[in-house]
Amino acid sequence: MQKLRRYWGWGRLLPKDAHKLTVDLVRSRPDAIEDVDHDKRLWRRFYPPTGREGLVPLAFVFADTTEAKVANTVAVLEAAGRRYWASRRFDTYHRGITAQDYRQAVPVVVTTLEQLTEHGAGAAVWRRLGRAQEQTLTDALDNPDGHALYYRQYARAEAEDARRRAAEREARRPVCKRKFTDQRWEETTAHRTAWKAGHVSVCGTCHADDVAREKAADEAARLQAAAPPEPQGSPEPDRVRGWFRRRT
């Protein structure tokens, strides 16, 4: 148990030449080291990237002991050391995300020297803490429910959320004789354009018809006002012609 705790703590250390801003961040609050990428931590000076989430794996190989003692020791490691080897839930507002976050965990695998001698290290003789079945070392260290699953589930959740928001938006879209276009909807709701958008319950086509009728009425009124007035009290044309004939 002490070995696991020290191993986990060592994976959370910074190198002596770490940047001052990184050092200040880590000192600012408990667990701030979790915001520091693994490439900036001390353990990466000694080990290459693992290609997986989490810290460097730790293996326990039991020898010259009984199966019962091995089972008891593993049970203690799983119970008391859960903080160090277990994954966490991702901090996300999306529901239905079942993927696990292994970034701060130490992958711990256990086996016995007898199994290694009989089957070899490449066989399914490794059991990772938190799992029930023995696996090959590669499978035991992999995280099928880790980041890869999280990205898929997050993408699906984002797409579903976008569909839900679009449906809710469509349900709020005003309707005249026709549905409002996005442009017309914005015209009637945006502060900079609503004051001149006309009746906010009228769709764009009907609003254009209203504007055209208003313009036609205004033009007719303008033409009528500009027309010269008809003369008042002038004699009838036949009578005028009669006057000229009598004079001749």
CSV table of C-alpha atoms in Angstrom, one decimal:
chain,number,residue,atom,x,y,z
A,1,MET,CA,0.0,0.0,0.0
A,2,GLN,CA,2.8,2.4,0.9
A,3,LYS,CA,4.5,1.6,-2.4
A,4,LEU,CA,1.4,2.5,-4.4
A,5,ARG,CA,0.9,5.8,-2.5
A,6,ARG,CA,4.5,6.8,-3.0
A,7,TYR,CA,4.4,5.9,-6.6
A,8,TRP,CA,1.2,8.0,-7.2
A,9,GLY,CA,2.7,10.9,-5.3
A,10,TRP,CA,5.9,10.8,-7.3
A,11,GLY,CA,3.9,11.0,-10.5
A,12,ARG,CA,2.5,14.3,-9.3
A,13,LEU,CA,5.8,16.0,-8.7
A,14,LEU,CA,7.3,18.8,-10.8
A,15,PRO,CA,11.0,18.8,-11.9
A,16,LYS,CA,13.2,21.3,-10.1
A,17,ASP,CA,13.5,23.4,-13.2
A,18,ALA,CA,9.8,23.7,-13.7
A,19,HIS,CA,8.6,27.1,-15.0
A,20,LYS,CA,7.7,29.6,-12.2
A,21,LEU,CA,4.2,30.0,-13.4
A,22,THR,CA,3.6,26.2,-13.2
A,23,VAL,CA,5.1,26.1,-9.7
A,24,ASP,CA,2.9,29.0,-8.6
A,25,LEU,CA,-0.1,27.2,-10.1
A,26,VAL,CA,0.6,24.0,-8.2
A,27,ARG,CA,1.1,25.9,-5.0
A,28,SER,CA,-2.1,27.9,-5.4
A,29,ARG,CA,-4.5,25.2,-4.3
A,30,PRO,CA,-4.7,21.4,-3.5
A,31,ASP,CA,-4.8,19.1,-6.5
A,32,ALA,CA,-3.7,22.0,-8.8
A,33,ILE,CA,-1.1,19.6,-10.2
A,34,GLU,CA,-3.9,17.8,-12.0
A,35,ASP,CA,-4.2,20.8,-14.3
A,36,VAL,CA,-0.5,20.4,-15.3
A,37,ASP,CA,0.1,18.3,-18.4
A,38,HIS,CA,2.1,15.1,-17.8
A,39,ASP,CA,4.8,16.2,-20.2
A,40,LYS,CA,5.7,18.9,-17.6
A,41,ARG,CA,5.9,16.6,-14.7
A,42,LEU,CA,9.0,14.9,-13.2
A,43,TRP,CA,8.1,11.3,-14.2
A,44,ARG,CA,8.3,12.2,-17.9
A,45,ARG,CA,12.0,12.9,-17.5
A,46,PHE,CA,12.5,9.2,-16.8
A,47,TYR,CA,9.8,7.4,-18.7
A,48,PRO,CA,8.6,7.9,-22.3
A,49,PRO,CA,4.9,8.5,-23.0
A,50,THR,CA,2.8,5.5,-22.4
A,51,GLY,CA,0.3,6.2,-25.1
A,52,ARG,CA,-2.5,5.8,-22.6
A,53,GLU,CA,-4.1,8.1,-20.0
A,54,GLY,CA,-2.7,8.1,-16.6
A,55,LEU,CA,0.6,7.7,-14.8
A,56,VAL,CA,3.3,5.0,-15.3
A,57,PRO,CA,1.8,1.5,-14.7
A,58,LEU,CA,2.8,-0.4,-11.6
A,59,ALA,CA,2.9,-4.2,-11.4
A,60,PHE,CA,2.8,-6.4,-8.3
A,61,VAL,CA,4.2,-9.9,-8.9
A,62,PHE,CA,3.5,-12.2,-5.9
A,63,ALA,CA,5.9,-15.2,-5.3
A,64,ASP,CA,6.1,-18.0,-2.7
A,65,THR,CA,2.7,-17.4,-1.2
A,66,THR,CA,-0.7,-18.9,-1.2
A,67,GLU,CA,-3.7,-17.9,-3.4
A,68,ALA,CA,-5.6,-16.9,-0.3
A,69,LYS,CA,-2.8,-14.4,0.8
A,70,VAL,CA,-2.6,-13.0,-2.8
A,71,ALA,CA,-6.4,-12.5,-2.8
A,72,ASN,CA,-6.3,-10.8,0.6
A,73,THR,CA,-3.5,-8.5,-0.4
A,74,VAL,CA,-5.2,-7.5,-3.7
A,75,ALA,CA,-8.4,-6.8,-1.8
A,76,VAL,CA,-6.6,-4.5,0.5
A,77,LEU,CA,-4.9,-2.7,-2.4
A,78,GLU,CA,-8.3,-2.3,-4.1
A,79,ALA,CA,-10.1,-1.0,-1.0
A,80,ALA,CA,-7.5,1.2,0.6
A,81,GLY,CA,-5.7,2.3,-2.5
A,82,ARG,CA,-8.7,3.2,-4.6
A,83,ARG,CA,-7.8,6.9,-4.5
A,84,TYR,CA,-4.6,6.1,-6.4
A,85,TRP,CA,-5.6,3.5,-9.0
A,86,ALA,CA,-9.3,4.3,-9.7
A,87,SER,CA,-10.7,6.3,-12.5
A,88,ARG,CA,-13.1,9.2,-12.1
A,89,ARG,CA,-16.2,10.4,-13.8
A,90,PHE,CA,-15.7,13.2,-16.4
A,91,ASP,CA,-16.7,16.6,-15.3
A,92,THR,CA,-19.3,17.4,-17.9
A,93,TYR,CA,-22.9,18.7,-18.0
A,94,HIS,CA,-24.0,16.1,-20.5
A,95,ARG,CA,-26.0,13.3,-19.2
A,96,GLY,CA,-25.4,9.7,-20.3
A,97,ILE,CA,-21.6,10.0,-20.3
A,98,THR,CA,-20.4,6.7,-18.9
A,99,ALA,CA,-16.7,7.0,-19.9
A,100,GLN,CA,-14.1,7.2,-17.1
A,101,ASP,CA,-11.2,9.7,-16.6
A,102,TYR,CA,-8.0,7.8,-16.0
A,103,ARG,CA,-5.6,10.8,-16.3
A,104,GLN,CA,-4.6,11.0,-12.7
A,105,ALA,CA,-4.7,7.2,-12.0
A,106,VAL,CA,-1.9,4.7,-11.6
A,107,PRO,CA,-2.7,1.6,-13.6
A,108,VAL,CA,-2.0,-1.3,-11.2
A,109,VAL,CA,-1.8,-4.9,-12.5
A,110,VAL,CA,-1.1,-8.0,-10.4
A,111,THR,CA,-0.1,-11.6,-11.1
A,112,THR,CA,2.0,-14.4,-9.6
A,113,LEU,CA,5.4,-15.7,-10.4
A,114,GLU,CA,3.9,-19.1,-10.9
A,115,GLN,CA,1.6,-17.9,-13.6
A,116,LEU,CA,4.4,-16.0,-15.4
A,117,THR,CA,6.6,-19.1,-15.3
A,118,GLU,CA,3.9,-21.4,-16.6
A,119,HIS,CA,2.3,-19.2,-19.2
A,120,GLY,CA,4.7,-16.3,-19.9
A,121,ALA,CA,4.3,-12.6,-19.6
A,122,GLY,CA,2.4,-12.3,-22.9
A,123,ALA,CA,-0.4,-14.5,-21.7
A,124,ALA,CA,-3.7,-13.5,-20.0
A,125,VAL,CA,-2.2,-13.7,-16.5
A,126,TRP,CA,-2.6,-10.0,-15.5
A,127,ARG,CA,-5.5,-8.6,-13.5
A,128,ARG,CA,-5.9,-4.9,-13.2
A,129,LEU,CA,-7.3,-3.5,-10.0
A,130,GLY,CA,-10.9,-2.8,-10.5
A,131,ARG,CA,-11.4,-5.5,-13.0
A,132,ALA,CA,-12.5,-9.1,-12.4
A,133,GLN,CA,-10.9,-11.0,-15.3
A,134,GLU,CA,-7.3,-11.7,-16.1
A,135,GLN,CA,-6.1,-10.2,-19.4
A,136,THR,CA,-3.0,-9.9,-21.4
A,137,LEU,CA,-0.8,-7.0,-20.3
A,138,THR,CA,-1.8,-4.8,-23.2
A,139,ASP,CA,-5.5,-5.3,-22.6
A,140,ALA,CA,-5.1,-4.9,-18.9
A,141,LEU,CA,-3.4,-1.5,-19.4
A,142,ASP,CA,-5.8,-0.3,-22.1
A,143,ASN,CA,-8.7,1.9,-21.1
A,144,PRO,CA,-11.6,1.0,-23.4
A,145,ASP,CA,-14.0,3.1,-21.3
A,146,GLY,CA,-11.6,6.0,-21.1
A,147,HIS,CA,-10.9,9.0,-23.4
A,148,ALA,CA,-11.7,7.3,-26.7
A,149,LEU,CA,-15.2,6.4,-25.4
A,150,TYR,CA,-15.6,9.9,-23.9
A,151,TYR,CA,-15.0,11.6,-27.2
A,152,ARG,CA,-17.5,9.4,-29.0
A,153,GLN,CA,-20.1,9.9,-26.3
A,154,TYR,CA,-19.5,13.6,-26.0
A,155,ALA,CA,-19.8,14.0,-29.8
A,156,ARG,CA,-23.2,12.1,-29.7
A,157,ALA,CA,-24.3,14.2,-26.7
A,158,GLU,CA,-23.4,17.4,-28.5
A,159,ALA,CA,-25.2,16.4,-31.6
A,160,GLU,CA,-28.3,15.4,-29.7
A,161,ASP,CA,-28.2,18.7,-27.7
A,162,ALA,CA,-27.9,20.6,-31.0
A,163,ARG,CA,-30.9,18.8,-32.4
A,164,ARG,CA,-32.9,19.5,-29.2
A,165,ARG,CA,-32.0,23.2,-29.3
A,166,ALA,CA,-33.0,23.4,-32.9
A,167,ALA,CA,-36.3,21.7,-32.3
A,168,GLU,CA,-37.0,24.1,-29.4
A,169,ARG,CA,-36.1,27.0,-31.5
A,170,GLU,CA,-38.4,25.9,-34.3
A,171,ALA,CA,-41.2,25.5,-31.8
A,172,ARG,CA,-40.8,29.2,-30.9
A,173,ARG,CA,-40.6,30.4,-34.5
A,174,PRO,CA,-43.5,32.8,-35.2
A,175,VAL,CA,-46.0,31.9,-37.9
A,176,CYS,CA,-48.1,34.3,-40.0
A,177,LYS,CA,-49.5,32.8,-43.2
A,178,ARG,CA,-46.0,31.2,-43.5
A,179,LYS,CA,-43.2,30.5,-41.0
A,180,PHE,CA,-40.9,33.4,-40.4
A,181,THR,CA,-37.5,33.1,-42.1
A,182,ASP,CA,-34.4,33.4,-40.0
A,183,GLN,CA,-33.8,36.8,-41.5
A,184,ARG,CA,-37.4,38.0,-40.7
A,185,TRP,CA,-37.3,36.5,-37.3
A,186,GLU,CA,-34.1,38.4,-36.5
A,187,GLU,CA,-35.5,41.6,-37.9
A,188,THR,CA,-38.5,41.5,-35.5
A,189,THR,CA,-36.5,40.6,-32.5
A,190,ALA,CA,-33.1,42.3,-32.8
A,191,HIS,CA,-33.0,45.6,-30.9
A,192,ARG,CA,-31.2,47.4,-33.8
A,193,THR,CA,-33.9,46.4,-36.4
A,194,ALA,CA,-37.1,45.7,-34.5
A,195,TRP,CA,-38.1,49.4,-34.4
A,196,LYS,CA,-38.5,49.5,-38.2
A,197,ALA,CA,-39.6,45.9,-38.9
A,198,GLY,CA,-43.2,46.6,-39.0
A,199,HIS,CA,-45.8,44.5,-37.2
A,200,VAL,CA,-43.7,41.8,-35.5
A,201,SER,CA,-46.4,39.1,-36.0
A,202,VAL,CA,-46.3,39.4,-39.8
A,203,CYS,CA,-44.0,37.2,-41.8
A,204,GLY,CA,-41.5,38.6,-44.3
A,205,THR,CA,-43.7,38.1,-47.4
A,206,CYS,CA,-46.8,39.6,-45.8
A,207,HIS,CA,-44.7,42.5,-44.5
A,208,ALA,CA,-43.3,43.1,-48.0
A,209,ASP,CA,-46.9,43.1,-49.3
A,210,ASP,CA,-47.9,45.6,-46.6
A,211,VAL,CA,-45.0,47.8,-47.5
A,212,ALA,CA,-45.8,47.6,-51.2
A,213,ARG,CA,-49.5,48.6,-50.6
A,214,GLU,CA,-48.4,51.5,-48.4
A,215,LYS,CA,-46.0,52.7,-51.0
A,216,ALA,CA,-48.7,52.4,-53.7
A,217,ALA,CA,-51.1,54.3,-51.6
A,218,ASP,CA,-48.6,57.0,-50.9
A,219,GLU,CA,-47.7,57.3,-54.6
A,220,ALA,CA,-51.4,57.6,-55.6
A,221,ALA,CA,-51.9,60.3,-53.0
A,222,ARG,CA,-48.8,62.2,-54.2
A,223,LEU,CA,-50.0,62.1,-57.8
A,224,GLN,CA,-53.4,63.2,-56.9
A,225,ALA,CA,-52.0,66.1,-54.9
A,226,ALA,CA,-49.7,67.1,-57.8
A,227,ALA,CA,-52.5,67.1,-60.5
A,228,PRO,CA,-53.7,70.7,-61.6
A,229,PRO,CA,-57.2,71.6,-60.4
A,230,GLU,CA,-60.0,71.7,-62.9
A,231,PRO,CA,-61.2,75.3,-63.9
A,232,GLN,CA,-64.2,76.5,-62.1
A,233,GLY,CA,-67.2,78.4,-63.7
A,234,SER,CA,-66.0,78.2,-67.4
A,235,PRO,CA,-68.7,78.1,-70.0
A,236,GLU,CA,-69.8,74.9,-71.7
A,237,PRO,CA,-68.0,74.2,-75.0
A,238,ASP,CA,-71.1,74.3,-77.2
A,239,ARG,CA,-72.2,77.6,-75.8
A,240,VAL,CA,-68.8,79.1,-76.5
A,241,ARG,CA,-68.9,77.9,-80.1
A,242,GLY,CA,-72.4,79.4,-80.4
A,243,TRP,CA,-71.1,82.7,-79.3
A,244,PHE,CA,-68.5,82.8,-82.0
A,245,ARG,CA,-70.9,81.9,-84.7
A,246,ARG,CA,-73.3,84.7,-83.8
A,247,ARG,CA,-70.5,87.2,-84.0
A,248,THR,CA,-69.6,86.2,-87.4
